Amino acid sequence: MPRRIQVRRSSIHGRGVFAVAPIAAGTDLIDYRGRLITHAEADRRYGDDDSGHTFLFSLNRHYVIDAGHHGNSARFINHSCEPNCETVLVESDDGDPKRDRVVIQTLRDIVPGEELAYDYRIDAGGRITRALLQCWACHCGAPRCRGTLLYRRRPSRR
Ligand SMILES: [Zn+2]
């Protein structure tokens, strides 16, 4: 299989991941890899880190993927408010939350040279403060950029 993606400098933020070949909509691009830690461990380790750029991905209610350790190039995929990719949770057949996976999938056809991005939908937990908004400011450049990587969850149906 020829190489489809490549990590290089991004105008959005730091490094980014770019298509180097045409990629069809609905393609599984890459798993988000890293060490599994519990949510409590993530809070302990990174709770005071307000840089807003730790490589954490909330896998399920049990675990967080810490791509700062054993991460792959998926950790360089930037956020966009109008993304061309999405993340899909693939639950393990045996119900073991440790074996759930996150796959980055294309939402539409991608041409070579396009930067790949998905909506981070950072869940800050409680109230969204001005400090949090500043910390998670968005510079994605999309026409309908919402200005933040934070995501307000819709009220639950339960
Ligand atoms: Zn944005």
GROMACS .gro file of C-alpha atoms and ligand atoms in nm:
model
  159
    1MET     CA    1   0.000   0.000   0.000
    2PRO     CA    2   0.160   0.333  -0.103
    3ARG     CA    3   0.199   0.604   0.156
    4ARG     CA    4  -0.110   0.825   0.176
    5ILE     CA    5  -0.022   1.067   0.453
    6GLN     CA    6   0.281   1.260   0.569
    7VAL     CA    7   0.368   1.474   0.873
    8ARG     CA    8   0.499   1.823   0.798
    9ARG     CA    9   0.478   2.183   0.916
   10SER     CA   10   0.126   2.323   0.929
   11SER     CA   11  -0.009   2.675   0.903
   12ILE     CA   12  -0.276   2.583   1.161
   13HIS     CA   13  -0.044   2.472   1.440
   14GLY     CA   14   0.303   2.319   1.466
   15ARG     CA   15   0.316   2.003   1.265
   16GLY     CA   16   0.021   1.862   1.076
   17VAL     CA   17  -0.070   1.557   0.871
   18PHE     CA   18  -0.118   1.598   0.496
   19ALA     CA   19  -0.250   1.379   0.217
   20VAL     CA   20   0.017   1.284  -0.037
   21ALA     CA   21  -0.225   1.084  -0.255
   22PRO     CA   22  -0.596   1.104  -0.337
   23ILE     CA   23  -0.798   0.949  -0.054
   24ALA     CA   24  -1.164   0.851  -0.092
   25ALA     CA   25  -1.437   0.949   0.154
   26GLY     CA   26  -1.493   0.694   0.431
   27THR     CA   27  -1.133   0.566   0.435
   28ASP     CA   28  -0.982   0.445   0.762
   29LEU     CA   29  -0.662   0.649   0.772
   30ILE     CA   30  -0.484   0.568   1.093
   31ASP     CA   31  -0.550   0.460   1.453
   32TYR     CA   32  -0.494   0.714   1.731
   33ARG     CA   33  -0.226   0.529   1.928
   34GLY     CA   34  -0.065   0.585   2.264
   35ARG     CA   35  -0.044   0.458   2.617
   36LEU     CA   36  -0.376   0.396   2.792
   37ILE     CA   37  -0.420   0.577   3.120
   38THR     CA   38  -0.726   0.627   3.339
   39HIS     CA   39  -0.910   0.960   3.349
   40ALA     CA   40  -0.791   1.011   3.708
   41GLU     CA   41  -0.432   0.953   3.598
   42ALA     CA   42  -0.474   1.198   3.311
   43ASP     CA   43  -0.606   1.464   3.551
   44ARG     CA   44  -0.321   1.398   3.794
   45ARG     CA   45  -0.057   1.415   3.525
   46TYR     CA   46  -0.188   1.690   3.301
   47GLY     CA   47  -0.455   1.867   3.508
   48ASP     CA   48  -0.230   2.167   3.576
   49ASP     CA   49  -0.099   2.180   3.222
   50ASP     CA   50  -0.281   2.471   3.061
   51SER     CA   51  -0.078   2.467   2.741
   52GLY     CA   52  -0.381   2.318   2.573
   53HIS     CA   53  -0.171   2.097   2.355
   54THR     CA   54  -0.119   1.770   2.534
   55PHE     CA   55  -0.167   1.462   2.325
   56LEU     CA   56  -0.467   1.318   2.503
   57PHE     CA   57  -0.770   1.150   2.349
   58SER     CA   58  -1.062   1.041   2.564
   59LEU     CA   59  -1.120   0.682   2.449
   60ASN     CA   60  -1.418   0.580   2.662
   61ARG     CA   61  -1.540   0.635   3.016
   62HIS     CA   62  -1.255   0.422   3.149
   63TYR     CA   63  -0.950   0.528   2.954
   64VAL     CA   64  -0.765   0.815   2.790
   65ILE     CA   65  -0.510   0.758   2.514
   66ASP     CA   66  -0.187   0.942   2.598
   67ALA     CA   67  -0.009   0.984   2.265
   68GLY     CA   68   0.279   1.159   2.442
   69HIS     CA   69   0.395   0.801   2.504
   70HIS     CA   70   0.407   0.547   2.220
   71GLY     CA   71   0.196   0.777   2.003
   72ASN     CA   72   0.195   0.759   1.623
   73SER     CA   73   0.158   1.036   1.367
   74ALA     CA   74  -0.219   1.061   1.438
   75ARG     CA   75  -0.122   1.287   1.730
   76PHE     CA   76  -0.013   1.552   1.478
   77ILE     CA   77  -0.352   1.575   1.309
   78ASN     CA   78  -0.481   1.925   1.381
   79HIS     CA   79  -0.826   2.044   1.482
   80SER     CA   80  -1.062   2.213   1.237
   81CYS     CA   81  -1.409   2.354   1.296
   82GLU     CA   82  -1.496   2.241   0.940
   83PRO     CA   83  -1.301   1.916   0.928
   84ASN     CA   84  -1.240   1.669   0.645
   85CYS     CA   85  -1.200   1.377   0.889
   86GLU     CA   86  -1.374   1.240   1.194
   87THR     CA   87  -1.280   1.002   1.472
   88VAL     CA   88  -1.466   0.674   1.500
   89LEU     CA   89  -1.470   0.463   1.815
   90VAL     CA   90  -1.436   0.094   1.734
   91GLU     CA   91  -1.552  -0.099   2.038
   92SER     CA   92  -1.382  -0.431   2.103
   93ASP     CA   93  -1.586  -0.747   2.037
   94ASP     CA   94  -1.515  -0.887   2.382
   95GLY     CA   95  -1.633  -0.573   2.563
   96ASP     CA   96  -1.289  -0.503   2.708
   97PRO     CA   97  -1.260  -0.121   2.718
   98LYS     CA   98  -0.881  -0.157   2.698
   99ARG     CA   99  -0.917  -0.297   2.350
  100ASP     CA  100  -1.142  -0.022   2.211
  101ARG     CA  101  -0.976   0.172   1.929
  102VAL     CA  102  -1.007   0.516   1.775
  103VAL     CA  103  -0.977   0.537   1.398
  104ILE     CA  104  -0.939   0.860   1.201
  105GLN     CA  105  -1.169   0.837   0.899
  106THR     CA  106  -1.211   1.071   0.600
  107LEU     CA  107  -1.546   1.249   0.575
  108ARG     CA  108  -1.508   1.335   0.206
  109ASP     CA  109  -1.272   1.282  -0.085
  110ILE     CA  110  -0.929   1.434  -0.018
  111VAL     CA  111  -0.685   1.563  -0.279
  112PRO     CA  112  -0.306   1.545  -0.240
  113GLY     CA  113  -0.167   1.838  -0.041
  114GLU     CA  114  -0.475   1.888   0.177
  115GLU     CA  115  -0.417   1.901   0.549
  116LEU     CA  116  -0.618   1.642   0.740
  117ALA     CA  117  -0.813   1.760   1.043
  118TYR     CA  118  -1.093   1.656   1.270
  119ASP     CA  119  -1.302   1.840   1.528
  120TYR     CA  120  -1.132   1.786   1.865
  121ARG     CA  121  -1.452   1.859   2.059
  122ILE     CA  122  -1.256   1.915   2.378
  123ASP     CA  123  -1.481   1.851   2.674
  124ALA     CA  124  -1.360   2.084   2.949
  125GLY     CA  125  -1.596   1.923   3.197
  126GLY     CA  126  -1.753   2.207   3.392
  127ARG     CA  127  -1.811   2.571   3.310
  128ILE     CA  128  -1.638   2.720   3.007
  129THR     CA  129  -1.439   3.015   3.143
  130ARG     CA  130  -1.257   3.291   2.957
  131ALA     CA  131  -0.925   3.136   3.063
  132LEU     CA  132  -1.030   2.803   2.914
  133LEU     CA  133  -1.142   2.971   2.593
  134GLN     CA  134  -0.804   3.142   2.570
  135CYS     CA  135  -0.621   2.819   2.639
  136TRP     CA  136  -0.817   2.632   2.373
  137ALA     CA  137  -0.838   2.912   2.116
  138CYS     CA  138  -0.883   2.793   1.758
  139HIS     CA  139  -0.686   2.924   1.460
  140CYS     CA  140  -0.812   2.675   1.204
  141GLY     CA  141  -0.904   2.947   0.953
  142ALA     CA  142  -1.232   2.784   0.851
  143PRO     CA  143  -1.498   3.036   0.738
  144ARG     CA  144  -1.725   2.919   1.019
  145CYS     CA  145  -1.454   2.877   1.283
  146ARG     CA  146  -1.619   2.880   1.627
  147GLY     CA  147  -1.302   3.026   1.782
  148THR     CA  148  -1.240   2.745   2.027
  149LEU     CA  149  -1.154   2.376   2.035
  150LEU     CA  150  -1.397   2.335   2.323
  151TYR     CA  151  -1.729   2.175   2.259
  152ARG     CA  152  -2.052   2.233   2.446
  153ARG     CA  153  -2.232   1.906   2.480
  154ARG     CA  154  -2.597   1.911   2.395
  155PRO     CA  155  -2.821   1.827   2.688
  156SER     CA  156  -2.836   1.453   2.733
  157ARG     CA  157  -3.161   1.279   2.652
  158ARG     CA  158  -3.149   1.078   2.972
  159ZN      ZN  159  -1.174   2.683   1.422
   0.00000   0.00000   0.00000
